[in-house]
Short mmCIF file of C-alpha atoms in Angstrom, two decimals:
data_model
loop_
_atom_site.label_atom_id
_atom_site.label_comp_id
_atom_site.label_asym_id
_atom_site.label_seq_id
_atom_site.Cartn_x
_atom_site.Cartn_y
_atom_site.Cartn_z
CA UNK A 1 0.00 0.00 0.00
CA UNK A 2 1.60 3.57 -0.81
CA UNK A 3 3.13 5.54 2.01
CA UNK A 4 0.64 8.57 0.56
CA UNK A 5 -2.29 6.52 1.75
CA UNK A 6 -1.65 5.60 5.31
CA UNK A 7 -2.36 8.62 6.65
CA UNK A 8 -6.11 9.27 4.82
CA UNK A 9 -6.23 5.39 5.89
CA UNK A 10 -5.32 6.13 9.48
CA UNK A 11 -7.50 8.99 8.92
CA UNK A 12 -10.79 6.75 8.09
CA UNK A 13 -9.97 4.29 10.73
CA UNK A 14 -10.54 6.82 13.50
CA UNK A 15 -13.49 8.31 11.73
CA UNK A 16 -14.98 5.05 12.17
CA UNK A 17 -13.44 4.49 15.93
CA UNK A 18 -15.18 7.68 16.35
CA UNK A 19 -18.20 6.38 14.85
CA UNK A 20 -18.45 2.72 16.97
CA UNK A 21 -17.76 5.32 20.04
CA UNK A 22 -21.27 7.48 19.24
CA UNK A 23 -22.97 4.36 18.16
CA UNK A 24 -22.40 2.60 21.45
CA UNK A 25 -22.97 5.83 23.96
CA UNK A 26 -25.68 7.34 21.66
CA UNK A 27 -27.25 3.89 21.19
CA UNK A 28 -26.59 0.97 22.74
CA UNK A 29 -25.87 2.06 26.34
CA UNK A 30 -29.38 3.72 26.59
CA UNK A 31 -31.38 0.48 25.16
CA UNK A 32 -29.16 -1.14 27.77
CA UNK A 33 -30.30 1.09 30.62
CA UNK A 34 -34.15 1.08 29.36
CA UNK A 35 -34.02 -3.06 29.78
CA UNK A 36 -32.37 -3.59 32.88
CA UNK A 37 -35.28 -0.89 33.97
CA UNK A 38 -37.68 -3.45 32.69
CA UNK A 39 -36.10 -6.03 34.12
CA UNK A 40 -36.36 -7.55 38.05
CA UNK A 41 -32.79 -8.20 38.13
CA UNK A 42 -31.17 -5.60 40.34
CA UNK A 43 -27.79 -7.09 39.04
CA UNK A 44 -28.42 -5.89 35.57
CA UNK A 45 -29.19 -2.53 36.20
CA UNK A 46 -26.06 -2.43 38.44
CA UNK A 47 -24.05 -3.26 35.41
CA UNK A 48 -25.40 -0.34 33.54
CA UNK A 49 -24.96 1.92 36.73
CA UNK A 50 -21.80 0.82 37.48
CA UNK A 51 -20.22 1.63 33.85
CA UNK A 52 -19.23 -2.26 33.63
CA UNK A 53 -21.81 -2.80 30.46
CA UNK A 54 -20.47 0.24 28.68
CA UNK A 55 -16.58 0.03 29.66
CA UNK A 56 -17.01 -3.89 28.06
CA UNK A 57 -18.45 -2.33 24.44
CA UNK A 58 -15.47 -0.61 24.57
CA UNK A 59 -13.59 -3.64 23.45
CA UNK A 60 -15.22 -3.43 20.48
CA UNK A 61 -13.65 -0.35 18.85
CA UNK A 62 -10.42 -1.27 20.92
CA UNK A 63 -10.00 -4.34 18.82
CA UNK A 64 -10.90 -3.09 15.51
CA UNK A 65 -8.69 -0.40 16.14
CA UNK A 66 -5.31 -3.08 16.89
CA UNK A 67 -6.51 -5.17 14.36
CA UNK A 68 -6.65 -3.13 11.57
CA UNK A 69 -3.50 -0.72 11.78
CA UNK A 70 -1.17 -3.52 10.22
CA UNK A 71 -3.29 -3.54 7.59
CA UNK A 72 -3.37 -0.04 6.58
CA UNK A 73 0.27 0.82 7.71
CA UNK A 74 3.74 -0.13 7.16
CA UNK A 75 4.90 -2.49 10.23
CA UNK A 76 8.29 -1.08 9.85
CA UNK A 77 6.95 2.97 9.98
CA UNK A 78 7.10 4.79 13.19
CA UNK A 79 3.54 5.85 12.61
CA UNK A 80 2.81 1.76 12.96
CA UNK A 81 4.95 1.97 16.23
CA UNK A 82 3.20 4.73 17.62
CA UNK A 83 -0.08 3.46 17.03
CA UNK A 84 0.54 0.33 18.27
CA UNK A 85 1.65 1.75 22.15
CA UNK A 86 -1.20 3.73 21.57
CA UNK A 87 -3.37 0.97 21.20
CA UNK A 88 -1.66 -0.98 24.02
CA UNK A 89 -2.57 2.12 26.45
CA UNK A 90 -5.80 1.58 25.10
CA UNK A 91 -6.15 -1.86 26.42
CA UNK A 92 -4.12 -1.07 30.05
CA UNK A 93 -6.72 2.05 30.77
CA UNK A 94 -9.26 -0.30 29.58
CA UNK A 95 -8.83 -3.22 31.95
CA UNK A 96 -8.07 -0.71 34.87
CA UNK A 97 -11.20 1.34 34.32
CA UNK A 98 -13.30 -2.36 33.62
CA UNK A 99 -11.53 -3.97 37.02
CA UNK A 100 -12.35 -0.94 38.80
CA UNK A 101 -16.26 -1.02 37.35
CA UNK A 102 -16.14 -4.95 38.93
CA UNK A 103 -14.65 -4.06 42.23
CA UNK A 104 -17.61 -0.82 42.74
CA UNK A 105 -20.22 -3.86 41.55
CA UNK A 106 -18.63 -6.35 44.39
CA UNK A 107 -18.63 -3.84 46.95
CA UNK A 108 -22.46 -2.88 46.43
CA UNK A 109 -23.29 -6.24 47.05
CA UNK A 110 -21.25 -5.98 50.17
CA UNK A 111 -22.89 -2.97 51.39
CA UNK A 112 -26.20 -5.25 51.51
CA UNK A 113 -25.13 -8.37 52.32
CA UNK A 114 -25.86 -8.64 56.13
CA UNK A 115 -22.95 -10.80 57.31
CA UNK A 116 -20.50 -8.13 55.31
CA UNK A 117 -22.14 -4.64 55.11
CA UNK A 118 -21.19 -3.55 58.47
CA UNK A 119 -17.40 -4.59 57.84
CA UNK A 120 -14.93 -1.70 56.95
CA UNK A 121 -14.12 -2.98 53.46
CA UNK A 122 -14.25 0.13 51.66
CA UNK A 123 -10.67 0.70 52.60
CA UNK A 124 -9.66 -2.29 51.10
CA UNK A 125 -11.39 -1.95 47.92
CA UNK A 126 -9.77 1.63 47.61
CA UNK A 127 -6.54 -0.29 48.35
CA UNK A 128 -6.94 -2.57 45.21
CA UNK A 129 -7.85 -0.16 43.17
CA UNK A 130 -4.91 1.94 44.19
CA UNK A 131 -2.45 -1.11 43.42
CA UNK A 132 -4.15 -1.36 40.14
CA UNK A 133 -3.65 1.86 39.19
CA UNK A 134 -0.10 1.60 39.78
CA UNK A 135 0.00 -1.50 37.93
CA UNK A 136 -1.40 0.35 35.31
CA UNK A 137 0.91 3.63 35.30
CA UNK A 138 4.54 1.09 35.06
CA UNK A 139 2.79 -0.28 32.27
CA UNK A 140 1.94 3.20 30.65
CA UNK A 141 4.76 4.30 31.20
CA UNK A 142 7.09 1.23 29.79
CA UNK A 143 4.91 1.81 26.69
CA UNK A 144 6.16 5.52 26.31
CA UNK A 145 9.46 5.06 27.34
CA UNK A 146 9.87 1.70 25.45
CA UNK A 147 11.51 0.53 28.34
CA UNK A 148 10.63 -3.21 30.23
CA UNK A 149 8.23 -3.36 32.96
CA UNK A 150 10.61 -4.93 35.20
CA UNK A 151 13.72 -2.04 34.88
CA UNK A 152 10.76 0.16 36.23
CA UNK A 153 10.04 -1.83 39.08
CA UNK A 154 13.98 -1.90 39.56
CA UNK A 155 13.58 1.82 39.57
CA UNK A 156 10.62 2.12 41.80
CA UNK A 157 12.45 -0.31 44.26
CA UNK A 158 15.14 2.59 44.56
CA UNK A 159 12.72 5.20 45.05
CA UNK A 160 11.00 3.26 47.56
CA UNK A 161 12.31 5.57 50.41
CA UNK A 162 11.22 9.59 48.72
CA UNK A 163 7.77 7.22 48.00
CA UNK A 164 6.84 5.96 51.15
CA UNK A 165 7.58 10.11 52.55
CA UNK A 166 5.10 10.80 49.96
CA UNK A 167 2.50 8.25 50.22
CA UNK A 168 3.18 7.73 53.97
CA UNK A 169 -0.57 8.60 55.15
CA UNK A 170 -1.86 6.13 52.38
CA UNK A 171 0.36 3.40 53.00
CA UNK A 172 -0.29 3.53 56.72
CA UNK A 173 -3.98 3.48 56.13
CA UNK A 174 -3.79 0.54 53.79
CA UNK A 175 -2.07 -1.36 57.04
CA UNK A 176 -4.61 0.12 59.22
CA UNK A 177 -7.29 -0.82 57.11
CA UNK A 178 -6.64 -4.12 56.90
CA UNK A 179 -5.66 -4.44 60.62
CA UNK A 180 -9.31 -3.19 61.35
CA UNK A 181 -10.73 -4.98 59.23
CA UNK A 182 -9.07 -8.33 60.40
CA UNK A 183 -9.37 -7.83 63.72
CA UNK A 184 -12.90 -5.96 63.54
CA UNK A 185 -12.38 -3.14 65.55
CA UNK A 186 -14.45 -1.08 63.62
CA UNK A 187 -17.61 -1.05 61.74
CA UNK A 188 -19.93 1.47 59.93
CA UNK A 189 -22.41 1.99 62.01
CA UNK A 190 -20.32 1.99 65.43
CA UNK A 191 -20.85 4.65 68.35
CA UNK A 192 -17.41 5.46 68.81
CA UNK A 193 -16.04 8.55 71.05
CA UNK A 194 -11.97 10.05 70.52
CA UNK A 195 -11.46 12.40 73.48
CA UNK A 196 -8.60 13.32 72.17
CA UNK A 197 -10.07 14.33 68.85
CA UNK A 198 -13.32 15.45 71.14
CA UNK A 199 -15.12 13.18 69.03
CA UNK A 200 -18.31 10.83 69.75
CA UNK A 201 -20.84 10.03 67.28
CA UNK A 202 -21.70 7.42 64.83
CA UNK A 203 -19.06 5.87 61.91
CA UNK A 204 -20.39 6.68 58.59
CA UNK A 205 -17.57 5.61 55.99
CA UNK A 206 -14.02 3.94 56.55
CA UNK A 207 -12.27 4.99 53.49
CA UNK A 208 -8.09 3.70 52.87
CA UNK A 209 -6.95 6.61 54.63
CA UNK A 210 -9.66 8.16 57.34
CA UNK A 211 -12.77 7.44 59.03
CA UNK A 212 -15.44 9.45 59.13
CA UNK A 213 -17.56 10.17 62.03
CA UNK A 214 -20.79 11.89 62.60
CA UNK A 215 -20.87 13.36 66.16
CA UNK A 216 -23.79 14.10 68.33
CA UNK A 217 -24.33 17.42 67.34
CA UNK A 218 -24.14 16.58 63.22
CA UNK A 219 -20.81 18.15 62.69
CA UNK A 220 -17.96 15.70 61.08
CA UNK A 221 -14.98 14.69 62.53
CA UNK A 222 -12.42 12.42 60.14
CA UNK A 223 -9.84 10.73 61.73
CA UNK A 224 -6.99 9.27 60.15
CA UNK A 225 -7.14 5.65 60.04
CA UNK A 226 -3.83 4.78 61.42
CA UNK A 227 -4.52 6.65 64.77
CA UNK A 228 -6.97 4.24 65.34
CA UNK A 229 -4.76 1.65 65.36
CA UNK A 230 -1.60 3.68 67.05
CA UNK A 231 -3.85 5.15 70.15
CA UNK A 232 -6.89 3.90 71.60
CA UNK A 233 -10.84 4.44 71.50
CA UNK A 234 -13.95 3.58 73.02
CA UNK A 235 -16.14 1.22 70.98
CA UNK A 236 -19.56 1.32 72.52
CA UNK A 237 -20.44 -2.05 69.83
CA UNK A 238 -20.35 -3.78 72.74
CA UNK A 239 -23.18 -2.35 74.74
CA UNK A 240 -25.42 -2.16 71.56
CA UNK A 241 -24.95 -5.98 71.15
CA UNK A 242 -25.78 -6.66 74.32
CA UNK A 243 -29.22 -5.45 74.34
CA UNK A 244 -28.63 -3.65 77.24
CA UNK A 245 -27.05 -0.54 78.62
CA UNK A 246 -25.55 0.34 81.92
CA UNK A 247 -27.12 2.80 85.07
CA UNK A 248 -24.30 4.03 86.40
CA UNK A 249 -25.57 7.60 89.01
CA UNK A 250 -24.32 8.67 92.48
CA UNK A 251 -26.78 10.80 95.03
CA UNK A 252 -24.80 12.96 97.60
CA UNK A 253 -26.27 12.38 100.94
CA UNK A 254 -26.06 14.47 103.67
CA UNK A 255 -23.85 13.37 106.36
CA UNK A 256 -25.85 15.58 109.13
CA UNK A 257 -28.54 13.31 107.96
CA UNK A 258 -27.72 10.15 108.45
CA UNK A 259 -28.74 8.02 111.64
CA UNK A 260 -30.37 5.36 113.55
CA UNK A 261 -33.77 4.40 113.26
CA UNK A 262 -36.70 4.92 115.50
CA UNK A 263 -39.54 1.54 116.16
CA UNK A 264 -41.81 3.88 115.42
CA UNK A 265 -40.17 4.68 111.77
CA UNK A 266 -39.36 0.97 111.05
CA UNK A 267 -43.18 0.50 111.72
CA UNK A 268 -44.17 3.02 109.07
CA UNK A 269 -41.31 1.77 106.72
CA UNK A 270 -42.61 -1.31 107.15
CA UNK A 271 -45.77 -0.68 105.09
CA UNK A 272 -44.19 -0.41 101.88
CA UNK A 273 -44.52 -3.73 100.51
CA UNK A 274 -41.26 -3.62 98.43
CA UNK A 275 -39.36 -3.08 101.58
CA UNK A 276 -41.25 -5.37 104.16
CA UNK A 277 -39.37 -7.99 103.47
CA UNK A 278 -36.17 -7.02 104.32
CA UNK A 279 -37.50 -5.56 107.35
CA UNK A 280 -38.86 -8.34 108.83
CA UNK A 281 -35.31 -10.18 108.11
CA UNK A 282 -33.01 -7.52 109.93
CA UNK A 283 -35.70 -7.55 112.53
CA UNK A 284 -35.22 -11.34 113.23
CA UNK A 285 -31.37 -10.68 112.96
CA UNK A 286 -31.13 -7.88 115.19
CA UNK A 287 -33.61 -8.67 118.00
CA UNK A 288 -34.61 -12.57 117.43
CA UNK A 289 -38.14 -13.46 117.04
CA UNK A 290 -39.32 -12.83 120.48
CA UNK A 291 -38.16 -9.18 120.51
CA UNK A 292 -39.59 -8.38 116.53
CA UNK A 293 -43.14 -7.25 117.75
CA UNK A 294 -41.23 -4.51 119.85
CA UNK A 295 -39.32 -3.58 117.30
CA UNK A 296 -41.87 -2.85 114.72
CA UNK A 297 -44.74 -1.58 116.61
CA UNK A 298 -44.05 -0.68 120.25
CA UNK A 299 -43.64 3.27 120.77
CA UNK A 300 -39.83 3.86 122.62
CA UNK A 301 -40.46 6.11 125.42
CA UNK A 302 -37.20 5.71 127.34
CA UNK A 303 -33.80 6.36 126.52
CA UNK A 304 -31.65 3.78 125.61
CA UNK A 305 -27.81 4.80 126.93
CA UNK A 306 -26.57 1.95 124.89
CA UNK A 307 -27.23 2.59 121.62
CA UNK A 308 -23.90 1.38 120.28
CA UNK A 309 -23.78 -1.73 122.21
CA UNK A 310 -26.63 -3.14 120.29
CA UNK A 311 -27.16 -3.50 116.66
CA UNK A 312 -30.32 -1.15 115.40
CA UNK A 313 -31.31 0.01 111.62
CA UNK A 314 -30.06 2.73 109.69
CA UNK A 315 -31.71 5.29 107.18
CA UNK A 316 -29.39 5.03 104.55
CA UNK A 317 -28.64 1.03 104.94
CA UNK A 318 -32.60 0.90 104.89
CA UNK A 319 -32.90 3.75 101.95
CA UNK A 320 -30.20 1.52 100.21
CA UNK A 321 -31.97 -1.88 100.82
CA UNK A 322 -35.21 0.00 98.89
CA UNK A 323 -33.09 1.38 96.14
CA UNK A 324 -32.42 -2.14 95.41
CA UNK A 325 -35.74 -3.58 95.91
CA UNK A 326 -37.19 -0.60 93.72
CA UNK A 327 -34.69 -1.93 90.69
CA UNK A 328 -36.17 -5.05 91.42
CA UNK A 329 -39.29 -4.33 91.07
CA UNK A 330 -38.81 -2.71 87.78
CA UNK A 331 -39.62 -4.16 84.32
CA UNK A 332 -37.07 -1.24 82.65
CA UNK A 333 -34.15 -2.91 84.47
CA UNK A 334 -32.20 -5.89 83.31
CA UNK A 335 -32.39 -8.34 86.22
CA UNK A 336 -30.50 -10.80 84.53
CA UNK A 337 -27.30 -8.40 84.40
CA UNK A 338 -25.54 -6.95 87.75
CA UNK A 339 -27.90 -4.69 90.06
CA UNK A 340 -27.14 -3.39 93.07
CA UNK A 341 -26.60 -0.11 95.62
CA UNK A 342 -23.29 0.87 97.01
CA UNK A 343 -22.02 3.12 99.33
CA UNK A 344 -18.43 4.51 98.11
CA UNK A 345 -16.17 6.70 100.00
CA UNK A 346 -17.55 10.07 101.13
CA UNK A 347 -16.34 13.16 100.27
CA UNK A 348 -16.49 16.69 101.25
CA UNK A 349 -19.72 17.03 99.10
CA UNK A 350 -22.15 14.22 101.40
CA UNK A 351 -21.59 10.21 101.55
CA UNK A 352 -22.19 9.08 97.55
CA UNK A 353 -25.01 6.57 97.13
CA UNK A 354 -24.84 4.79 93.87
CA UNK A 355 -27.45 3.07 91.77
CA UNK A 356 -25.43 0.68 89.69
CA UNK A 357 -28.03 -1.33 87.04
CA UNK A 358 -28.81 -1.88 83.22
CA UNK A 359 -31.64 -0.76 81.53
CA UNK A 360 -32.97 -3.55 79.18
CA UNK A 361 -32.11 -0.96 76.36
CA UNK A 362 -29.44 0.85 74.04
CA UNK A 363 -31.67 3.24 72.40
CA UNK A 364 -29.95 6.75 74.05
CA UNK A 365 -33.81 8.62 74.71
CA UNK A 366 -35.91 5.85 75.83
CA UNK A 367 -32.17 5.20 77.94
CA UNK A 368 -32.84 8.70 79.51
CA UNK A 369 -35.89 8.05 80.48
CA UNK A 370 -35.97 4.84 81.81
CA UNK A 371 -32.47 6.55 84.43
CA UNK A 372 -34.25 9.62 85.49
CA UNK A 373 -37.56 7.84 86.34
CA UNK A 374 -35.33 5.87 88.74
CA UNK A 375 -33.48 8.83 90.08
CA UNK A 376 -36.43 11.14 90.12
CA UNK A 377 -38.50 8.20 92.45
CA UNK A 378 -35.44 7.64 94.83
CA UNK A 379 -34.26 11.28 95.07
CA UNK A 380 -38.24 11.93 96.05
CA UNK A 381 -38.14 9.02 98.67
CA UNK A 382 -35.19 9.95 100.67
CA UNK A 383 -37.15 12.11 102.92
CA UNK A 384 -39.22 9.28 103.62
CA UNK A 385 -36.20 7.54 105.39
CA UNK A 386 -35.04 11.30 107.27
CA UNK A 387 -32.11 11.52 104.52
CA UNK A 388 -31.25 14.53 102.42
CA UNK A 389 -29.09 15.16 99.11
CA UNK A 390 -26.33 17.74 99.82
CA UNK A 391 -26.23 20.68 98.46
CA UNK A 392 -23.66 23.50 98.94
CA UNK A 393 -24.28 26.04 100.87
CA UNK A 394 -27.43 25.12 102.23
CA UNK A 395 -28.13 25.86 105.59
CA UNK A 396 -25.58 28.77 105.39
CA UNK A 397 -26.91 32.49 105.78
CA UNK A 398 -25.05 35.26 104.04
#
């Protein structure tokens, strides 16, 4: 074929490359979209979404391009040579952008699968995609340089240093990644709080490099993924699986207020049902049986001198013994899990009384509610026992 033609032949060849191009974008990619629309296959219309349908008819103008330019030119012509990489870069950008239209198609179906869709595996599809692009670039490359894969690779390998400086925060998120991922420490979805980031919300998107958290109050924080793994967090994962969610509140009683109880006041106390019980126990502890109808219902009108040689009742070992029949008695509270009320070590502020329970739920407002029921009814019932809740500078006149 004369050298005069090949370029009015390359000429016509890309007309018609341009032509399959309009033909398949103009044409067949909308027919393909209108029946996967029709269709009840999700998976179809993923394919057209996903560019995997149209990045495939690709392939067609792709080959009839590398197939016919030793036809039309002259193998031994740099134009032939030039084409050819050209058609070779084709193919590489090809596959990439087809692998990468796969890998978004796989990780949909992750996203609803219910074993998988709360696993942070959006990092590591990043991270493929990432090692095919680079794949994809040495290959590039070796095409315009005319230079062997594999003496680039030799090259990158002495470069390695100046690339991991540059690519540092990627290449420790690809480790992180995968360390969260194997060792699921993390999930989309996850209440998670960062004090040192003064973060605490909900996990929205793990990418290869940063997480992404929505806090409380709808701003977003993003974290880098590697700090996850270099300094610690609180994963509240655990108290969501469990159904259940702990009561964990002090009440500051007054010391002045604290003291021995009167027969007459164990008689009264001894009406509410929740609380009879253990009444009637300490009663046959203390006294014995033949002393309990004294106890409870005979008026004291002498003065006992020794008080502290005997063993009597207290307010606040009596308010503590209702506290825990009251989170008995309650259908909110977990009674399967640990219940109980403690004294701890008293401070300048009063003695602390704490309610330590679990509500049988995680979600946060019925949570609230559910706790300040409880304190509200015990914080109204300490007067019934002669106790008060400190509170500075009461009692104190300016």
């Amino acid at each position: 074929m004369p050298i005069d033609n090949e370029y009015v032949n390359l000429a016509l060849l890309l007309s018609a490359i341009a032509f399959l191009f309009l033909a398949i974008y103009a044409a067949f990619v909308p027919l393909l979209k209108r029946w996967a629309k029709k269709t009840p296959n999700t998976f179809n219309m993923l394919l057209v979404e996903r560019h995997v349908a149209s990045r495939l008819l690709q392939i067609i103008p792709a080959t009839a391009f590398s197939s016919t330019i030793p036809r039309i030119l002259n193998t031994e012509d740099w134009l032939y040579d030039l084409c050819s990489r050209a058609a070779n870069i084709w193919y590489t950008l090809l596959s990439f952008a087809v692998a990468c239209s796969v890998l978004d198609v796989v990780e949909h179906f992750n996203g609803i699968n219910e074993r998988t869709m709360k696993r942070p595996l959006h990092g590591i599809f990043q991270a493929v995609k990432v090692v095919l692009f680079c794949l994809a670039a040495i290959f590039i490359v070796s095409q315009l340089t005319d230079k062997s894969p594999v003496i680039i690779f030799s090259a990158i390998g002495a470069m390695t240093t100046v690339l991991m400086l540059i690519f540092k925060d990627s290449i420790l998120g690809v480790v992180s990644g995968v360390q969260i991922n194997i060792s699921d420490l993390l999930r989309k979805g996850d209440w998670i709080e960062i004090e040192r980031h003064h973060t605490d919300g909900t996990v929205m998107d793990i990418t290869l490099t940063s997480v992404k958290v929505r806090n409380w109050d709808n701003t977003i924080s993003v974290i880098p993924a590697y700090d996850l793994i270099t300094n610690s967090f609180r994963n509240w994962r655990g108290m969501q699986d469990s159904g259940v969610r702990r009561i964990k509140r002090a009440m500051y009683v007054d010391l002045k207020t604290v003291r021995f109880l009167t027969p007459e006041e164990i008689a009264n106390l001894s009406k509410i049902e929740i609380l009879a019980p253990y009444l009637s126990a300490k009663a046959q502890e203390i006294v014995g049986e033949e002393s309990k109808a004294e106890l409870m219902g005979v008026a004291s009108g002498t003065e006992n001198p020794d008080t502290l040689n005997s063993r009597h009742l207290t307010n606040i070992g009596t308010f503590r013994a209702y506290c825990t029949a009251y989170l008995r008695s309650r259908k909110t509270v977990a009674q399967n899990m640990t219940l109980m009320t403690r004294l701890l070590e008293p401070t300048p502020q009063g003695l602390p009384l704490e309610i330590y329970a679990f509500a049988n739920t995680t979600e946060w407002e019925v949570f609230e509610g559910i706790q300040a029921d409880i304190l509200d009814h015990l914080i109204a019932a300490m007067s019934e026992f002669g106790l008060e809740l400190y509170q500075y500078g009461a009692g104190f006149k300016a």
